C-alpha angles and dihedrals in degrees: 000000000000092000091051085051094050090044088051091046091050095048089047095048088053098190128344098234089044085057102041099036109023125228095265134059138188117252110200111208125194138166145188110259101031119225095063119143110243118198114200114203131187095055124115086248113031108234134206130196141159122249132291094043144130127220132190117235139179110255091231096052124111102230136189132171128214116206119202138164128156113265089030134095105246116249130205120199117189112205123219130214118233129175105233124202092268092045090052088044096055091041091052086050086072087071089066106032111005106040122185091335096056090049090053093052093047093048096046093046095039089229092151089057137083131192120249132237101037124188097034113214121176133182110213119223119219120246123238109251112230092248096056092066116108114267119252114264109265119241109238113244120241113252111270114257112249115259117257113265109239093192104232 
């Protein structure tokens, strides 16, 4: 009966990191200047917000953020996933409570991971206007032909 209770508890808890940290996280996004459009891809539904803003993403998602504003060069920031100390502790807790089932849940949901960098902060670079480009070098003109002599 005791083994049955432990097995039932393991299944109910799922994964320790899933329970203690959740399967989603907030990503804070800001830019200089503010008011930049941030397109967050890698989510089930691509999301757009205007900086400064915050979005909720799944921990196991491959996220990248594209920043764009008229008059500035667009920038793309890919986010990586990292296992912080708290995520590792939750994942390790599966050895005591969740067993293989808990480890599988945590691995599938990415519950033990965090996205880096967070917060995402960019400094936009002005784009060069078309008229600010250096002019093309001028071709030298051939010397003018001498005027015909009318003989006065």
